[in-house]
Amino acid sequence: MLSYEWLKTEYVVIFFLIFGMISGVFLVAPLFSNRAFPLRVRVLVTLMLTLILFPLMPKPDLAFATASNLQFIALLMQEILLGVILGFIAYFTFYRDWE
């Protein structure tokens, strides 16, 4: 019999939070933000990295189950912002002024 434990609200929230952070990094990271890197490939790589990292996350407590939609959106925006900051750090690390 199939187990649908991974479809619990807590796990779906964690999946989207991981996806948000990785997509924030890919927005501004040096290699992935290039126009030569197609959007479909970026989304696919982000989804694959999320699927790889998802089982490595610790099991959540029940606080996610009682979170409202507004709290979820705030958490998602926080993760995207953190990913963008990490992407900018990577961008400025590899930035080189050629002039």
mmCIF file of N, CA, C and O in Angstrom:
data_model
loop_
_atom_site.group_PDB
_atom_site.id
_atom_site.type_symbol
_atom_site.label_atom_id
_atom_site.label_comp_id
_atom_site.label_asym_id
_atom_site.label_seq_id
_atom_site.Cartn_x
_atom_site.Cartn_y
_atom_site.Cartn_z
ATOM 1 N N MET A 1 0.835 -1.179 0.000
ATOM 2 C CA MET A 1 0.000 0.000 0.000
ATOM 3 C C MET A 1 0.882 1.245 0.000
ATOM 4 O O MET A 1 1.907 1.281 0.668
ATOM 5 N N LEU A 2 0.499 2.250 -0.755
ATOM 6 C CA LEU A 2 1.277 3.474 -0.852
ATOM 7 C C LEU A 2 1.104 4.326 0.390
ATOM 8 O O LEU A 2 0.018 4.430 0.951
ATOM 9 N N SER A 3 2.178 4.940 0.799
ATOM 10 C CA SER A 3 2.154 5.836 1.944
ATOM 11 C C SER A 3 2.237 7.273 1.436
ATOM 12 O O SER A 3 3.145 7.618 0.684
ATOM 13 N N TYR A 4 1.295 8.080 1.822
ATOM 14 C CA TYR A 4 1.267 9.474 1.408
ATOM 15 C C TYR A 4 1.667 10.391 2.545
ATOM 16 O O TYR A 4 1.173 11.498 2.664
ATOM 17 N N GLU A 5 2.609 9.944 3.369
ATOM 18 C CA GLU A 5 3.065 10.753 4.497
ATOM 19 C C GLU A 5 3.732 12.037 4.020
ATOM 20 O O GLU A 5 3.642 13.073 4.662
ATOM 21 N N TRP A 6 4.386 11.998 2.867
ATOM 22 C CA TRP A 6 5.099 13.156 2.346
ATOM 23 C C TRP A 6 4.148 14.240 1.853
ATOM 24 O O TRP A 6 4.579 15.350 1.556
ATOM 25 N N LEU A 7 2.848 13.959 1.768
ATOM 26 C CA LEU A 7 1.872 14.960 1.341
ATOM 27 C C LEU A 7 1.282 15.745 2.500
ATOM 28 O O LEU A 7 0.381 16.542 2.288
ATOM 29 N N LYS A 8 1.794 15.544 3.710
ATOM 30 C CA LYS A 8 1.313 16.330 4.841
ATOM 31 C C LYS A 8 1.648 17.798 4.626
ATOM 32 O O LYS A 8 2.602 18.141 3.924
ATOM 33 N N THR A 9 0.875 18.652 5.247
ATOM 34 C CA THR A 9 1.048 20.095 5.082
ATOM 35 C C THR A 9 2.455 20.544 5.449
ATOM 36 O O THR A 9 3.045 21.374 4.766
ATOM 37 N N GLU A 10 3.003 19.979 6.526
ATOM 38 C CA GLU A 10 4.333 20.392 6.966
ATOM 39 C C GLU A 10 5.380 20.118 5.892
ATOM 40 O O GLU A 10 6.271 20.914 5.658
ATOM 41 N N TYR A 11 5.269 18.972 5.238
ATOM 42 C CA TYR A 11 6.247 18.598 4.230
ATOM 43 C C TYR A 11 6.098 19.436 2.962
ATOM 44 O O TYR A 11 7.089 19.785 2.328
ATOM 45 N N VAL A 12 4.877 19.755 2.603
ATOM 46 C CA VAL A 12 4.649 20.596 1.425
ATOM 47 C C VAL A 12 5.216 21.995 1.675
ATOM 48 O O VAL A 12 5.861 22.590 0.805
ATOM 49 N N VAL A 13 5.029 22.519 2.885
ATOM 50 C CA VAL A 13 5.563 23.836 3.232
ATOM 51 C C VAL A 13 7.081 23.816 3.156
ATOM 52 O O VAL A 13 7.698 24.710 2.564
ATOM 53 N N ILE A 14 7.706 22.799 3.710
ATOM 54 C CA ILE A 14 9.165 22.713 3.677
ATOM 55 C C ILE A 14 9.655 22.581 2.231
ATOM 56 O O ILE A 14 10.655 23.195 1.856
ATOM 57 N N PHE A 15 8.950 21.806 1.414
ATOM 58 C CA PHE A 15 9.340 21.664 0.011
ATOM 59 C C PHE A 15 9.339 23.019 -0.688
ATOM 60 O O PHE A 15 10.288 23.372 -1.377
ATOM 61 N N PHE A 16 8.287 23.812 -0.495
ATOM 62 C CA PHE A 16 8.215 25.110 -1.147
ATOM 63 C C PHE A 16 9.217 26.100 -0.577
ATOM 64 O O PHE A 16 9.724 26.972 -1.299
ATOM 65 N N LEU A 17 9.548 25.994 0.706
ATOM 66 C CA LEU A 17 10.553 26.878 1.281
ATOM 67 C C LEU A 17 11.938 26.574 0.710
ATOM 68 O O LEU A 17 12.707 27.490 0.399
ATOM 69 N N ILE A 18 12.250 25.308 0.547
ATOM 70 C CA ILE A 18 13.523 24.936 -0.073
ATOM 71 C C ILE A 18 13.549 25.405 -1.532
ATOM 72 O O ILE A 18 14.535 25.972 -2.002
ATOM 73 N N PHE A 19 12.452 25.179 -2.241
ATOM 74 C CA PHE A 19 12.357 25.604 -3.636
ATOM 75 C C PHE A 19 12.519 27.119 -3.751
ATOM 76 O O PHE A 19 13.183 27.617 -4.655
ATOM 77 N N GLY A 20 11.935 27.861 -2.819
ATOM 78 C CA GLY A 20 12.044 29.322 -2.836
ATOM 79 C C GLY A 20 13.466 29.796 -2.626
ATOM 80 O O GLY A 20 13.931 30.714 -3.309
ATOM 81 N N MET A 21 14.167 29.173 -1.683
ATOM 82 C CA MET A 21 15.537 29.603 -1.433
ATOM 83 C C MET A 21 16.444 29.296 -2.626
ATOM 84 O O MET A 21 17.228 30.148 -3.048
ATOM 85 N N ILE A 22 16.318 28.122 -3.192
ATOM 86 C CA ILE A 22 17.168 27.763 -4.326
ATOM 87 C C ILE A 22 16.846 28.635 -5.536
ATOM 88 O O ILE A 22 17.747 29.080 -6.250
ATOM 89 N N SER A 23 15.577 28.929 -5.761
ATOM 90 C CA SER A 23 15.236 29.788 -6.896
ATOM 91 C C SER A 23 15.720 31.215 -6.664
ATOM 92 O O SER A 23 16.100 31.906 -7.618
ATOM 93 N N GLY A 24 15.756 31.671 -5.409
ATOM 94 C CA GLY A 24 16.325 32.981 -5.113
ATOM 95 C C GLY A 24 17.805 33.035 -5.414
ATOM 96 O O GLY A 24 18.315 34.039 -5.930
ATOM 97 N N VAL A 25 18.512 31.965 -5.112
ATOM 98 C CA VAL A 25 19.941 31.902 -5.434
ATOM 99 C C VAL A 25 20.124 31.916 -6.950
ATOM 100 O O VAL A 25 20.985 32.631 -7.473
ATOM 101 N N PHE A 26 19.325 31.157 -7.669
ATOM 102 C CA PHE A 26 19.467 31.078 -9.122
ATOM 103 C C PHE A 26 19.056 32.372 -9.816
ATOM 104 O O PHE A 26 19.379 32.566 -10.984
ATOM 105 N N LEU A 27 18.339 33.243 -9.148
ATOM 106 C CA LEU A 27 17.978 34.529 -9.739
ATOM 107 C C LEU A 27 19.203 35.394 -10.003
ATOM 108 O O LEU A 27 19.266 36.100 -11.008
ATOM 109 N N VAL A 28 20.181 35.352 -9.090
ATOM 110 C CA VAL A 28 21.310 36.273 -9.203
ATOM 111 C C VAL A 28 22.672 35.596 -9.186
ATOM 112 O O VAL A 28 23.686 36.275 -9.313
ATOM 113 N N ALA A 29 22.742 34.289 -9.056
ATOM 114 C CA ALA A 29 24.030 33.598 -9.043
ATOM 115 C C ALA A 29 24.720 33.785 -10.388
ATOM 116 O O ALA A 29 24.068 33.861 -11.430
ATOM 117 N N PRO A 30 26.044 33.875 -10.399
ATOM 118 C CA PRO A 30 26.768 34.219 -11.631
ATOM 119 C C PRO A 30 26.472 33.320 -12.832
ATOM 120 O O PRO A 30 26.206 33.810 -13.914
ATOM 121 N N LEU A 31 26.493 32.040 -12.682
ATOM 122 C CA LEU A 31 26.302 31.154 -13.824
ATOM 123 C C LEU A 31 24.825 31.033 -14.216
ATOM 124 O O LEU A 31 24.471 31.110 -15.389
ATOM 125 N N PHE A 32 23.962 30.896 -13.259
ATOM 126 C CA PHE A 32 22.559 30.583 -13.538
ATOM 127 C C PHE A 32 21.722 31.797 -13.925
ATOM 128 O O PHE A 32 20.653 31.642 -14.501
ATOM 129 N N SER A 33 22.174 33.009 -13.620
ATOM 130 C CA SER A 33 21.382 34.181 -13.972
ATOM 131 C C SER A 33 21.658 34.659 -15.391
ATOM 132 O O SER A 33 21.025 35.589 -15.863
ATOM 133 N N ASN A 34 22.578 34.017 -16.071
ATOM 134 C CA ASN A 34 22.912 34.371 -17.442
ATOM 135 C C ASN A 34 21.751 34.032 -18.376
ATOM 136 O O ASN A 34 21.085 33.015 -18.217
ATOM 137 N N ARG A 35 21.537 34.870 -19.377
ATOM 138 C CA ARG A 35 20.443 34.630 -20.338
ATOM 139 C C ARG A 35 20.688 33.401 -21.203
ATOM 140 O O ARG A 35 19.765 32.850 -21.779
ATOM 141 N N ALA A 36 21.936 32.981 -21.306
ATOM 142 C CA ALA A 36 22.254 31.790 -22.096
ATOM 143 C C ALA A 36 21.775 30.516 -21.408
ATOM 144 O O ALA A 36 21.658 29.472 -22.036
ATOM 145 N N PHE A 37 21.487 30.601 -20.142
ATOM 146 C CA PHE A 37 20.979 29.478 -19.367
ATOM 147 C C PHE A 37 19.456 29.537 -19.431
ATOM 148 O O PHE A 37 18.838 30.397 -18.804
ATOM 149 N N PRO A 38 18.788 28.670 -20.181
ATOM 150 C CA PRO A 38 17.337 28.782 -20.395
ATOM 151 C C PRO A 38 16.525 28.665 -19.102
ATOM 152 O O PRO A 38 16.926 27.989 -18.152
ATOM 153 N N LEU A 39 15.389 29.342 -19.095
ATOM 154 C CA LEU A 39 14.529 29.356 -17.919
ATOM 155 C C LEU A 39 14.047 27.958 -17.565
ATOM 156 O O LEU A 39 14.001 27.588 -16.388
ATOM 157 N N ARG A 40 13.682 27.167 -18.551
ATOM 158 C CA ARG A 40 13.212 25.800 -18.275
ATOM 159 C C ARG A 40 14.282 24.964 -17.596
ATOM 160 O O ARG A 40 13.999 24.166 -16.707
ATOM 161 N N VAL A 41 15.514 25.138 -18.012
ATOM 162 C CA VAL A 41 16.609 24.384 -17.411
ATOM 163 C C VAL A 41 16.828 24.851 -15.975
ATOM 164 O O VAL A 41 17.050 24.036 -15.069
ATOM 165 N N ARG A 42 16.748 26.171 -15.739
ATOM 166 C CA ARG A 42 16.892 26.692 -14.368
ATOM 167 C C ARG A 42 15.813 26.134 -13.449
ATOM 168 O O ARG A 42 16.094 25.739 -12.323
ATOM 169 N N VAL A 43 14.580 26.107 -13.930
ATOM 170 C CA VAL A 43 13.483 25.580 -13.119
ATOM 171 C C VAL A 43 13.676 24.087 -12.866
ATOM 172 O O VAL A 43 13.470 23.605 -11.746
ATOM 173 N N LEU A 44 14.097 23.356 -13.876
ATOM 174 C CA LEU A 44 14.327 21.922 -13.721
ATOM 175 C C LEU A 44 15.462 21.640 -12.739
ATOM 176 O O LEU A 44 15.341 20.766 -11.876
ATOM 177 N N VAL A 45 16.547 22.398 -12.833
ATOM 178 C CA VAL A 45 17.665 22.213 -11.903
ATOM 179 C C VAL A 45 17.234 22.585 -10.484
ATOM 180 O O VAL A 45 17.576 21.896 -9.516
ATOM 181 N N THR A 46 16.466 23.654 -10.354
ATOM 182 C CA THR A 46 15.959 24.050 -9.040
ATOM 183 C C THR A 46 15.065 22.961 -8.457
ATOM 184 O O THR A 46 15.187 22.609 -7.277
ATOM 185 N N LEU A 47 14.194 22.413 -9.263
ATOM 186 C CA LEU A 47 13.307 21.346 -8.804
ATOM 187 C C LEU A 47 14.094 20.097 -8.417
ATOM 188 O O LEU A 47 13.827 19.476 -7.384
ATOM 189 N N MET A 48 15.096 19.757 -9.212
ATOM 190 C CA MET A 48 15.900 18.574 -8.894
ATOM 191 C C MET A 48 16.707 18.772 -7.607
ATOM 192 O O MET A 48 16.789 17.863 -6.783
ATOM 193 N N LEU A 49 17.287 19.956 -7.427
ATOM 194 C CA LEU A 49 18.013 20.223 -6.181
ATOM 195 C C LEU A 49 17.076 20.197 -4.978
ATOM 196 O O LEU A 49 17.443 19.720 -3.905
ATOM 197 N N THR A 50 15.868 20.696 -5.166
ATOM 198 C CA THR A 50 14.884 20.658 -4.081
ATOM 199 C C THR A 50 14.531 19.218 -3.725
ATOM 200 O O THR A 50 14.452 18.866 -2.548
ATOM 201 N N LEU A 51 14.338 18.390 -4.736
ATOM 202 C CA LEU A 51 14.026 16.981 -4.480
ATOM 203 C C LEU A 51 15.187 16.249 -3.814
ATOM 204 O O LEU A 51 14.976 15.326 -3.031
ATOM 205 N N ILE A 52 16.421 16.662 -4.118
ATOM 206 C CA ILE A 52 17.581 16.051 -3.476
ATOM 207 C C ILE A 52 17.700 16.499 -2.021
ATOM 208 O O ILE A 52 17.993 15.704 -1.130
ATOM 209 N N LEU A 53 17.476 17.786 -1.766
ATOM 210 C CA LEU A 53 17.656 18.324 -0.418
ATOM 211 C C LEU A 53 16.475 18.049 0.508
ATOM 212 O O LEU A 53 16.636 18.056 1.724
ATOM 213 N N PHE A 54 15.307 17.818 -0.057
ATOM 214 C CA PHE A 54 14.104 17.634 0.762
ATOM 215 C C PHE A 54 14.218 16.500 1.786
ATOM 216 O O PHE A 54 13.894 16.697 2.955
ATOM 217 N N PRO A 55 14.685 15.310 1.418
ATOM 218 C CA PRO A 55 14.778 14.244 2.430
ATOM 219 C C PRO A 55 15.839 14.509 3.497
ATOM 220 O O PRO A 55 15.808 13.903 4.561
ATOM 221 N N LEU A 56 16.770 15.424 3.227
ATOM 222 C CA LEU A 56 17.821 15.722 4.191
ATOM 223 C C LEU A 56 17.381 16.677 5.288
ATOM 224 O O LEU A 56 18.082 16.833 6.290
ATOM 225 N N MET A 57 16.240 17.339 5.098
ATOM 226 C CA MET A 57 15.740 18.274 6.093
ATOM 227 C C MET A 57 15.170 17.520 7.292
ATOM 228 O O MET A 57 14.583 16.444 7.129
ATOM 229 N N PRO A 58 15.332 18.081 8.492
ATOM 230 C CA PRO A 58 14.753 17.414 9.668
ATOM 231 C C PRO A 58 13.232 17.451 9.620
ATOM 232 O O PRO A 58 12.638 18.332 8.997
ATOM 233 N N LYS A 59 12.613 16.489 10.256
ATOM 234 C CA LYS A 59 11.151 16.455 10.282
ATOM 235 C C LYS A 59 10.635 17.667 11.058
ATOM 236 O O LYS A 59 11.127 17.975 12.123
ATOM 237 N N PRO A 60 9.629 18.350 10.511
ATOM 238 C CA PRO A 60 9.142 19.574 11.161
ATOM 239 C C PRO A 60 8.266 19.264 12.366
ATOM 240 O O PRO A 60 7.711 18.182 12.497
ATOM 241 N N ASP A 61 8.147 20.266 13.211
ATOM 242 C CA ASP A 61 7.191 20.143 14.304
ATOM 243 C C ASP A 61 5.811 20.527 13.772
ATOM 244 O O ASP A 61 5.645 20.846 12.608
ATOM 245 N N LEU A 62 4.817 20.510 14.595
ATOM 246 C CA LEU A 62 3.452 20.766 14.139
ATOM 247 C C LEU A 62 3.130 22.249 14.022
ATOM 248 O O LEU A 62 2.006 22.612 13.745
ATOM 249 N N ALA A 63 4.113 23.129 14.191
ATOM 250 C CA ALA A 63 3.863 24.564 14.070
ATOM 251 C C ALA A 63 3.500 24.949 12.638
ATOM 252 O O ALA A 63 2.756 25.886 12.416
ATOM 253 N N PHE A 64 4.015 24.206 11.666
ATOM 254 C CA PHE A 64 3.690 24.511 10.276
ATOM 255 C C PHE A 64 2.234 24.215 9.951
ATOM 256 O O PHE A 64 1.640 24.852 9.108
ATOM 257 N N ALA A 65 1.658 23.239 10.623
ATOM 258 C CA ALA A 65 0.279 22.855 10.334
ATOM 259 C C ALA A 65 -0.704 23.942 10.741
ATOM 260 O O ALA A 65 -1.766 24.068 10.148
ATOM 261 N N THR A 66 -0.357 24.728 11.757
ATOM 262 C CA THR A 66 -1.275 25.764 12.222
ATOM 263 C C THR A 66 -0.973 27.133 11.624
ATOM 264 O O THR A 66 -1.651 28.101 11.936
ATOM 265 N N ALA A 67 0.044 27.227 10.763
ATOM 266 C CA ALA A 67 0.396 28.506 10.157
ATOM 267 C C ALA A 67 -0.664 28.921 9.148
ATOM 268 O O ALA A 67 -1.196 28.096 8.411
ATOM 269 N N SER A 68 -0.962 30.200 9.132
ATOM 270 C CA SER A 68 -1.944 30.706 8.177
ATOM 271 C C SER A 68 -1.274 30.933 6.830
ATOM 272 O O SER A 68 -0.049 30.822 6.691
ATOM 273 N N ASN A 69 -2.065 31.254 5.836
ATOM 274 C CA ASN A 69 -1.523 31.511 4.502
ATOM 275 C C ASN A 69 -0.593 32.721 4.505
ATOM 276 O O ASN A 69 0.412 32.726 3.806
ATOM 277 N N LEU A 70 -0.936 33.735 5.286
ATOM 278 C CA LEU A 70 -0.107 34.931 5.356
ATOM 279 C C LEU A 70 1.249 34.616 5.986
ATOM 280 O O LEU A 70 2.287 35.104 5.526
ATOM 281 N N GLN A 71 1.251 33.762 7.003
ATOM 282 C CA GLN A 71 2.510 33.361 7.620
ATOM 283 C C GLN A 71 3.350 32.536 6.639
ATOM 284 O O GLN A 71 4.575 32.675 6.595
ATOM 285 N N PHE A 72 2.707 31.692 5.867
ATOM 286 C CA PHE A 72 3.424 30.906 4.858
ATOM 287 C C PHE A 72 4.044 31.812 3.808
ATOM 288 O O PHE A 72 5.195 31.627 3.415
ATOM 289 N N ILE A 73 3.300 32.813 3.350
ATOM 290 C CA ILE A 73 3.831 33.749 2.350
ATOM 291 C C ILE A 73 5.001 34.529 2.928
ATOM 292 O O ILE A 73 6.006 34.755 2.252
ATOM 293 N N ALA A 74 4.899 34.923 4.208
ATOM 294 C CA ALA A 74 6.010 35.629 4.845
ATOM 295 C C ALA A 74 7.240 34.737 4.954
ATOM 296 O O ALA A 74 8.370 35.186 4.691
ATOM 297 N N LEU A 75 7.051 33.470 5.309
ATOM 298 C CA LEU A 75 8.177 32.528 5.365
ATOM 299 C C LEU A 75 8.790 32.321 3.984
ATOM 300 O O LEU A 75 10.014 32.276 3.835
ATOM 301 N N LEU A 76 7.947 32.204 2.970
ATOM 302 C CA LEU A 76 8.439 32.000 1.612
ATOM 303 C C LEU A 76 9.222 33.219 1.125
ATOM 304 O O LEU A 76 10.300 33.075 0.541
ATOM 305 N N MET A 77 8.722 34.418 1.392
ATOM 306 C CA MET A 77 9.439 35.632 1.005
ATOM 307 C C MET A 77 10.773 35.734 1.743
ATOM 308 O O MET A 77 11.778 36.179 1.180
ATOM 309 N N GLN A 78 10.802 35.317 3.001
ATOM 310 C CA GLN A 78 12.034 35.323 3.777
ATOM 311 C C GLN A 78 13.063 34.378 3.155
ATOM 312 O O GLN A 78 14.239 34.730 3.018
ATOM 313 N N GLU A 79 12.638 33.204 2.739
ATOM 314 C CA GLU A 79 13.548 32.244 2.128
ATOM 315 C C GLU A 79 14.034 32.727 0.761
ATOM 316 O O GLU A 79 15.206 32.557 0.422
ATOM 317 N N ILE A 80 13.153 33.328 -0.020
ATOM 318 C CA ILE A 80 13.557 33.860 -1.321
ATOM 319 C C ILE A 80 14.563 34.987 -1.130
ATOM 320 O O ILE A 80 15.581 35.055 -1.837
ATOM 321 N N LEU A 81 14.309 35.872 -0.158
ATOM 322 C CA LEU A 81 15.235 36.966 0.113
ATOM 323 C C LEU A 81 16.590 36.433 0.572
ATOM 324 O O LEU A 81 17.640 36.919 0.146
ATOM 325 N N LEU A 82 16.589 35.422 1.421
ATOM 326 C CA LEU A 82 17.841 34.809 1.855
ATOM 327 C C LEU A 82 18.584 34.198 0.666
ATOM 328 O O LEU A 82 19.807 34.322 0.548
ATOM 329 N N GLY A 83 17.862 33.546 -0.237
ATOM 330 C CA GLY A 83 18.480 32.996 -1.435
ATOM 331 C C GLY A 83 19.064 34.075 -2.331
ATOM 332 O O GLY A 83 20.163 33.912 -2.878
ATOM 333 N N VAL A 84 18.357 35.192 -2.472
ATOM 334 C CA VAL A 84 18.865 36.302 -3.284
ATOM 335 C C VAL A 84 20.133 36.877 -2.658
ATOM 336 O O VAL A 84 21.108 37.178 -3.356
ATOM 337 N N ILE A 85 20.144 37.010 -1.339
ATOM 338 C CA ILE A 85 21.341 37.508 -0.649
ATOM 339 C C ILE A 85 22.511 36.556 -0.863
ATOM 340 O O ILE A 85 23.635 36.988 -1.152
ATOM 341 N N LEU A 86 22.273 35.257 -0.744
ATOM 342 C CA LEU A 86 23.339 34.283 -0.992
ATOM 343 C C LEU A 86 23.812 34.344 -2.445
ATOM 344 O O LEU A 86 25.008 34.215 -2.724
ATOM 345 N N GLY A 87 22.891 34.547 -3.380
ATOM 346 C CA GLY A 87 23.265 34.687 -4.779
ATOM 347 C C GLY A 87 24.103 35.932 -5.030
ATOM 348 O O GLY A 87 25.063 35.902 -5.798
ATOM 349 N N PHE A 88 23.753 37.063 -4.367
ATOM 350 C CA PHE A 88 24.546 38.279 -4.498
ATOM 351 C C PHE A 88 25.942 38.090 -3.910
ATOM 352 O O PHE A 88 26.924 38.593 -4.450
ATOM 353 N N ILE A 89 26.029 37.375 -2.803
ATOM 354 C CA ILE A 89 27.345 37.092 -2.225
ATOM 355 C C ILE A 89 28.184 36.289 -3.211
ATOM 356 O O ILE A 89 29.367 36.576 -3.420
ATOM 357 N N ALA A 90 27.581 35.294 -3.844
ATOM 358 C CA ALA A 90 28.300 34.509 -4.857
ATOM 359 C C ALA A 90 28.663 35.383 -6.054
ATOM 360 O O ALA A 90 29.763 35.275 -6.602
ATOM 361 N N TYR A 91 27.750 36.267 -6.446
ATOM 362 C CA TYR A 91 28.013 37.147 -7.576
ATOM 363 C C TYR A 91 29.194 38.062 -7.288
ATOM 364 O O TYR A 91 30.088 38.221 -8.112
ATOM 365 N N PHE A 92 29.199 38.694 -6.115
ATOM 366 C CA PHE A 92 30.287 39.607 -5.780
ATOM 367 C C PHE A 92 31.589 38.874 -5.485
ATOM 368 O O PHE A 92 32.669 39.434 -5.630
ATOM 369 N N THR A 93 31.511 37.619 -5.104
ATOM 370 C CA THR A 93 32.723 36.826 -4.905
ATOM 371 C C THR A 93 33.417 36.574 -6.239
ATOM 372 O O THR A 93 34.649 36.633 -6.319
ATOM 373 N N PHE A 94 32.637 36.305 -7.278
ATOM 374 C CA PHE A 94 33.212 36.004 -8.576
ATOM 375 C C PHE A 94 33.283 37.203 -9.499
ATOM 376 O O PHE A 94 33.746 37.096 -10.630
ATOM 377 N N TYR A 95 32.846 38.370 -9.027
ATOM 378 C CA TYR A 95 32.871 39.584 -9.855
ATOM 379 C C TYR A 95 34.311 40.020 -10.060
ATOM 380 O O TYR A 95 35.120 40.022 -9.154
ATOM 381 N N ARG A 96 34.593 40.426 -11.262
ATOM 382 C CA ARG A 96 35.935 40.877 -11.564
ATOM 383 C C ARG A 96 35.826 42.105 -12.465
ATOM 384 O O ARG A 96 35.161 42.073 -13.487
ATOM 385 N N ASP A 97 36.468 43.161 -12.061
ATOM 386 C CA ASP A 97 36.454 44.377 -12.848
ATOM 387 C C ASP A 97 37.567 44.287 -13.892
ATOM 388 O O ASP A 97 38.748 44.319 -13.560
ATOM 389 N N TRP A 98 37.181 44.198 -15.153
ATOM 390 C CA TRP A 98 38.166 43.999 -16.211
ATOM 391 C C TRP A 98 38.717 45.297 -16.760
ATOM 392 O O TRP A 98 39.491 45.303 -17.694
ATOM 393 N N GLU A 99 38.310 46.424 -16.228
ATOM 394 C CA GLU A 99 38.788 47.714 -16.754
ATOM 395 C C GLU A 99 40.035 48.164 -16.044
ATOM 396 O O GLU A 99 40.334 47.886 -14.959
#
